[in-house]
Amino acid sequence: MYQHENRPFDAESYKINDSRAKATLKNYLIKRGFHGIQDNENYSFDLTGYKDNKKYLFEVEIKNQWLDVWPNSWQEIRIPKRKERLILEWIKSFPACPFYFVILNHNMDYAWLIDAEEVRWAKTGKIKNSTKTNAPHLKEPFYHIDKDKALLIAI
């Protein structure tokens, strides 16, 4: 693991988005037969749940720039490289548990479901296609996951 400059923690954005993202994913999982769902506020996995006697791990985020339909010009999904700590925790402590990253759109009616293995092996790099050259997100690296490696789901 290498050092890199992450964007500063935005407490206001976290306050607005974290609980609604978790609630949306939790409701989706319950409708699909998951039970024992735990909302973990310990800066580890966002949700854990069980289905068919197996524990699952989830990390959920909202991409507020994604309003409704995924733009055709966006060929990849980006997850901050700082989430690597979760991948390392998963490998070390929960290797038998499926782990998924879930990226919700702003309206929370669609999401990308991405197996952590795809994230683990994805190329990483900084974002270069922004017109805001001083934007904080341009300073930190991201995993770049081809959208064909993810499943688009209706929530």
PDB file of C-alpha atoms in Angstrom:
ATOM      1  CA  MET A   1       0.000   0.000   0.000  1.00  0.00           C
ATOM      2  CA  TYR A   2       1.328   3.443  -0.835  1.00  0.00           C
ATOM      3  CA  GLN A   3       0.666   6.902   0.515  1.00  0.00           C
ATOM      4  CA  HIS A   4      -1.481   9.260  -1.477  1.00  0.00           C
ATOM      5  CA  GLU A   5      -3.338  12.484  -0.915  1.00  0.00           C
ATOM      6  CA  ASN A   6      -7.012  11.857  -0.213  1.00  0.00           C
ATOM      7  CA  ARG A   7      -9.648  14.488  -0.483  1.00  0.00           C
ATOM      8  CA  PRO A   8     -10.530  15.885   2.933  1.00  0.00           C
ATOM      9  CA  PHE A   9     -13.381  14.255   4.825  1.00  0.00           C
ATOM     10  CA  ASP A  10     -16.591  16.189   4.172  1.00  0.00           C
ATOM     11  CA  ALA A  11     -18.695  15.872   7.330  1.00  0.00           C
ATOM     12  CA  GLU A  12     -21.686  17.648   5.790  1.00  0.00           C
ATOM     13  CA  SER A  13     -21.776  15.340   2.766  1.00  0.00           C
ATOM     14  CA  TYR A  14     -21.398  12.317   5.045  1.00  0.00           C
ATOM     15  CA  LYS A  15     -24.273  13.519   7.221  1.00  0.00           C
ATOM     16  CA  ILE A  16     -26.529  14.005   4.190  1.00  0.00           C
ATOM     17  CA  ASN A  17     -25.652  10.850   2.253  1.00  0.00           C
ATOM     18  CA  ASP A  18     -24.446   8.048   4.519  1.00  0.00           C
ATOM     19  CA  SER A  19     -27.643   7.172   6.366  1.00  0.00           C
ATOM     20  CA  ARG A  20     -29.880   7.400   3.305  1.00  0.00           C
ATOM     21  CA  ALA A  21     -27.512   5.227   1.263  1.00  0.00           C
ATOM     22  CA  LYS A  22     -27.424   2.569   3.982  1.00  0.00           C
ATOM     23  CA  ALA A  23     -31.214   2.661   4.446  1.00  0.00           C
ATOM     24  CA  THR A  24     -31.790   2.290   0.701  1.00  0.00           C
ATOM     25  CA  LEU A  25     -29.411  -0.656   0.415  1.00  0.00           C
ATOM     26  CA  LYS A  26     -30.827  -2.280   3.554  1.00  0.00           C
ATOM     27  CA  ASN A  27     -34.373  -2.118   2.153  1.00  0.00           C
ATOM     28  CA  TYR A  28     -33.169  -3.552  -1.158  1.00  0.00           C
ATOM     29  CA  LEU A  29     -31.427  -6.447   0.608  1.00  0.00           C
ATOM     30  CA  ILE A  30     -34.440  -7.241   2.794  1.00  0.00           C
ATOM     31  CA  LYS A  31     -36.628  -7.478  -0.327  1.00  0.00           C
ATOM     32  CA  ARG A  32     -34.149 -10.015  -1.697  1.00  0.00           C
ATOM     33  CA  GLY A  33     -34.246 -12.298   1.316  1.00  0.00           C
ATOM     34  CA  PHE A  34     -31.336 -11.016   3.402  1.00  0.00           C
ATOM     35  CA  HIS A  35     -31.745 -10.971   7.169  1.00  0.00           C
ATOM     36  CA  GLY A  36     -29.754  -9.965  10.238  1.00  0.00           C
ATOM     37  CA  ILE A  37     -28.622  -6.826   8.459  1.00  0.00           C
ATOM     38  CA  GLN A  38     -26.341  -4.681  10.576  1.00  0.00           C
ATOM     39  CA  ASP A  39     -25.533  -1.041   9.931  1.00  0.00           C
ATOM     40  CA  ASN A  40     -21.955  -0.807  11.106  1.00  0.00           C
ATOM     41  CA  GLU A  41     -20.959   2.686  12.163  1.00  0.00           C
ATOM     42  CA  ASN A  42     -17.374   1.746  12.882  1.00  0.00           C
ATOM     43  CA  TYR A  43     -15.668   2.896   9.668  1.00  0.00           C
ATOM     44  CA  SER A  44     -15.513  -0.667   8.457  1.00  0.00           C
ATOM     45  CA  PHE A  45     -18.021  -2.251   6.067  1.00  0.00           C
ATOM     46  CA  ASP A  46     -21.237  -0.217   5.854  1.00  0.00           C
ATOM     47  CA  LEU A  47     -23.612  -3.176   6.074  1.00  0.00           C
ATOM     48  CA  THR A  48     -23.380  -6.869   6.807  1.00  0.00           C
ATOM     49  CA  GLY A  49     -26.192  -9.321   6.243  1.00  0.00           C
ATOM     50  CA  TYR A  50     -26.997 -12.986   5.854  1.00  0.00           C
ATOM     51  CA  LYS A  51     -28.585 -15.046   3.124  1.00  0.00           C
ATOM     52  CA  ASP A  52     -28.548 -18.831   2.701  1.00  0.00           C
ATOM     53  CA  ASN A  53     -26.429 -19.204   5.864  1.00  0.00           C
ATOM     54  CA  LYS A  54     -23.706 -17.011   4.406  1.00  0.00           C
ATOM     55  CA  LYS A  55     -22.479 -13.645   5.643  1.00  0.00           C
ATOM     56  CA  TYR A  56     -22.196 -10.836   3.082  1.00  0.00           C
ATOM     57  CA  LEU A  57     -20.332  -7.522   3.348  1.00  0.00           C
ATOM     58  CA  PHE A  58     -21.328  -4.279   1.632  1.00  0.00           C
ATOM     59  CA  GLU A  59     -19.803  -0.852   1.161  1.00  0.00           C
ATOM     60  CA  VAL A  60     -22.302   1.686  -0.190  1.00  0.00           C
ATOM     61  CA  GLU A  61     -21.805   5.167  -1.626  1.00  0.00           C
ATOM     62  CA  ILE A  62     -23.891   7.683  -3.522  1.00  0.00           C
ATOM     63  CA  LYS A  63     -22.527   9.192  -6.722  1.00  0.00           C
ATOM     64  CA  ASN A  64     -24.450  12.453  -6.682  1.00  0.00           C
ATOM     65  CA  GLN A  65     -23.294  13.407 -10.190  1.00  0.00           C
ATOM     66  CA  TRP A  66     -25.213  10.358 -11.517  1.00  0.00           C
ATOM     67  CA  LEU A  67     -28.777  11.629 -11.600  1.00  0.00           C
ATOM     68  CA  ASP A  68     -30.906   8.968 -13.286  1.00  0.00           C
ATOM     69  CA  VAL A  69     -29.625   7.091 -16.350  1.00  0.00           C
ATOM     70  CA  TRP A  70     -25.912   6.189 -16.410  1.00  0.00           C
ATOM     71  CA  PRO A  71     -24.381   8.351 -19.162  1.00  0.00           C
ATOM     72  CA  ASN A  72     -23.094   6.369 -22.162  1.00  0.00           C
ATOM     73  CA  SER A  73     -19.892   8.397 -22.076  1.00  0.00           C
ATOM     74  CA  TRP A  74     -19.036   6.995 -18.600  1.00  0.00           C
ATOM     75  CA  GLN A  75     -17.325   3.721 -19.453  1.00  0.00           C
ATOM     76  CA  GLU A  76     -16.039   3.066 -15.948  1.00  0.00           C
ATOM     77  CA  ILE A  77     -17.068   3.263 -12.318  1.00  0.00           C
ATOM     78  CA  ARG A  78     -14.617   4.902  -9.942  1.00  0.00           C
ATOM     79  CA  ILE A  79     -14.086   3.951  -6.327  1.00  0.00           C
ATOM     80  CA  PRO A  80     -11.592   5.867  -4.180  1.00  0.00           C
ATOM     81  CA  LYS A  81      -8.342   3.958  -3.654  1.00  0.00           C
ATOM     82  CA  ARG A  82      -8.643   4.752   0.067  1.00  0.00           C
ATOM     83  CA  LYS A  83     -11.277   1.969   0.135  1.00  0.00           C
ATOM     84  CA  GLU A  84      -8.357  -0.430  -0.242  1.00  0.00           C
ATOM     85  CA  ARG A  85      -8.331  -0.698   3.557  1.00  0.00           C
ATOM     86  CA  LEU A  86     -11.690  -2.506   3.333  1.00  0.00           C
ATOM     87  CA  ILE A  87     -10.380  -4.907   0.707  1.00  0.00           C
ATOM     88  CA  LEU A  88      -7.389  -5.690   2.925  1.00  0.00           C
ATOM     89  CA  GLU A  89      -9.662  -6.202   5.954  1.00  0.00           C
ATOM     90  CA  TRP A  90     -11.906  -8.493   3.895  1.00  0.00           C
ATOM     91  CA  ILE A  91      -8.972 -10.605   2.687  1.00  0.00           C
ATOM     92  CA  LYS A  92      -7.485 -10.856   6.175  1.00  0.00           C
ATOM     93  CA  SER A  93     -10.582 -11.340   8.323  1.00  0.00           C
ATOM     94  CA  PHE A  94     -13.513 -12.401   6.115  1.00  0.00           C
ATOM     95  CA  PRO A  95     -12.175 -14.239   3.044  1.00  0.00           C
ATOM     96  CA  ALA A  96     -15.167 -16.624   2.909  1.00  0.00           C
ATOM     97  CA  CYS A  97     -17.700 -13.770   2.850  1.00  0.00           C
ATOM     98  CA  PRO A  98     -18.821 -12.233  -0.433  1.00  0.00           C
ATOM     99  CA  PHE A  99     -18.041  -8.511  -0.431  1.00  0.00           C
ATOM    100  CA  TYR A 100     -19.682  -5.968  -2.720  1.00  0.00           C
ATOM    101  CA  PHE A 101     -19.319  -2.276  -3.423  1.00  0.00           C
ATOM    102  CA  VAL A 102     -22.646  -0.605  -4.189  1.00  0.00           C
ATOM    103  CA  ILE A 103     -22.711   2.754  -5.965  1.00  0.00           C
ATOM    104  CA  LEU A 104     -26.140   4.413  -5.895  1.00  0.00           C
ATOM    105  CA  ASN A 105     -27.271   7.205  -8.158  1.00  0.00           C
ATOM    106  CA  HIS A 106     -28.471  10.504  -6.679  1.00  0.00           C
ATOM    107  CA  ASN A 107     -32.127   9.472  -6.959  1.00  0.00           C
ATOM    108  CA  MET A 108     -31.295   6.109  -5.352  1.00  0.00           C
ATOM    109  CA  ASP A 109     -33.330   4.165  -7.894  1.00  0.00           C
ATOM    110  CA  TYR A 110     -30.341   2.525  -9.630  1.00  0.00           C
ATOM    111  CA  ALA A 111     -27.040   1.165  -8.410  1.00  0.00           C
ATOM    112  CA  TRP A 112     -23.923  -0.551  -9.608  1.00  0.00           C
ATOM    113  CA  LEU A 113     -23.165  -3.776  -7.747  1.00  0.00           C
ATOM    114  CA  ILE A 114     -19.456  -4.566  -7.973  1.00  0.00           C
ATOM    115  CA  ASP A 115     -17.748  -7.658  -6.616  1.00  0.00           C
ATOM    116  CA  ALA A 116     -14.787  -6.629  -4.442  1.00  0.00           C
ATOM    117  CA  GLU A 117     -12.566  -8.984  -6.449  1.00  0.00           C
ATOM    118  CA  GLU A 118     -13.162  -6.765  -9.490  1.00  0.00           C
ATOM    119  CA  VAL A 119     -12.225  -3.704  -7.466  1.00  0.00           C
ATOM    120  CA  ARG A 120      -9.204  -5.435  -5.960  1.00  0.00           C
ATOM    121  CA  TRP A 121      -7.646  -6.120  -9.361  1.00  0.00           C
ATOM    122  CA  ALA A 122      -8.819  -2.976 -11.180  1.00  0.00           C
ATOM    123  CA  LYS A 123      -6.355  -0.457 -12.526  1.00  0.00           C
ATOM    124  CA  THR A 124      -5.832   2.593 -10.360  1.00  0.00           C
ATOM    125  CA  GLY A 125      -5.004   6.161 -11.168  1.00  0.00           C
ATOM    126  CA  LYS A 126      -6.018   9.752 -10.779  1.00  0.00           C
ATOM    127  CA  ILE A 127      -8.904  11.279 -12.695  1.00  0.00           C
ATOM    128  CA  LYS A 128      -7.753  13.408 -15.602  1.00  0.00           C
ATOM    129  CA  ASN A 129     -10.943  14.352 -17.419  1.00  0.00           C
ATOM    130  CA  SER A 130     -12.156  17.226 -15.289  1.00  0.00           C
ATOM    131  CA  THR A 131     -12.355  20.872 -16.193  1.00  0.00           C
ATOM    132  CA  LYS A 132     -11.831  21.766 -12.524  1.00  0.00           C
ATOM    133  CA  THR A 133      -8.084  21.373 -12.280  1.00  0.00           C
ATOM    134  CA  ASN A 134      -7.962  22.173  -8.550  1.00  0.00           C
ATOM    135  CA  ALA A 135     -10.896  19.976  -7.494  1.00  0.00           C
ATOM    136  CA  PRO A 136     -10.055  17.846  -4.424  1.00  0.00           C
ATOM    137  CA  HIS A 137     -11.036  14.566  -6.114  1.00  0.00           C
ATOM    138  CA  LEU A 138      -8.303  15.096  -8.725  1.00  0.00           C
ATOM    139  CA  LYS A 139      -5.602  14.704  -6.082  1.00  0.00           C
ATOM    140  CA  GLU A 140      -6.465  11.179  -4.996  1.00  0.00           C
ATOM    141  CA  PRO A 141      -6.250   7.912  -6.914  1.00  0.00           C
ATOM    142  CA  PHE A 142      -9.277   5.810  -7.756  1.00  0.00           C
ATOM    143  CA  TYR A 143      -9.957   2.260  -8.812  1.00  0.00           C
ATOM    144  CA  HIS A 144     -11.209   2.391 -12.407  1.00  0.00           C
ATOM    145  CA  ILE A 145     -13.670  -0.477 -12.951  1.00  0.00           C
ATOM    146  CA  ASP A 146     -14.979  -1.141 -16.431  1.00  0.00           C
ATOM    147  CA  LYS A 147     -18.771  -0.954 -16.283  1.00  0.00           C
ATOM    148  CA  ASP A 148     -18.918  -4.377 -17.980  1.00  0.00           C
ATOM    149  CA  LYS A 149     -17.410  -5.813 -14.766  1.00  0.00           C
ATOM    150  CA  ALA A 150     -20.361  -4.556 -12.688  1.00  0.00           C
ATOM    151  CA  LEU A 151     -24.075  -5.256 -12.522  1.00  0.00           C
ATOM    152  CA  LEU A 152     -26.510  -2.375 -12.944  1.00  0.00           C
ATOM    153  CA  ILE A 153     -29.523  -2.977 -10.699  1.00  0.00           C
ATOM    154  CA  ALA A 154     -32.852  -1.231 -10.217  1.00  0.00           C
ATOM    155  CA  ILE A 155     -33.484  -0.449  -6.574  1.00  0.00           C
TER     156      ILE A 155
END
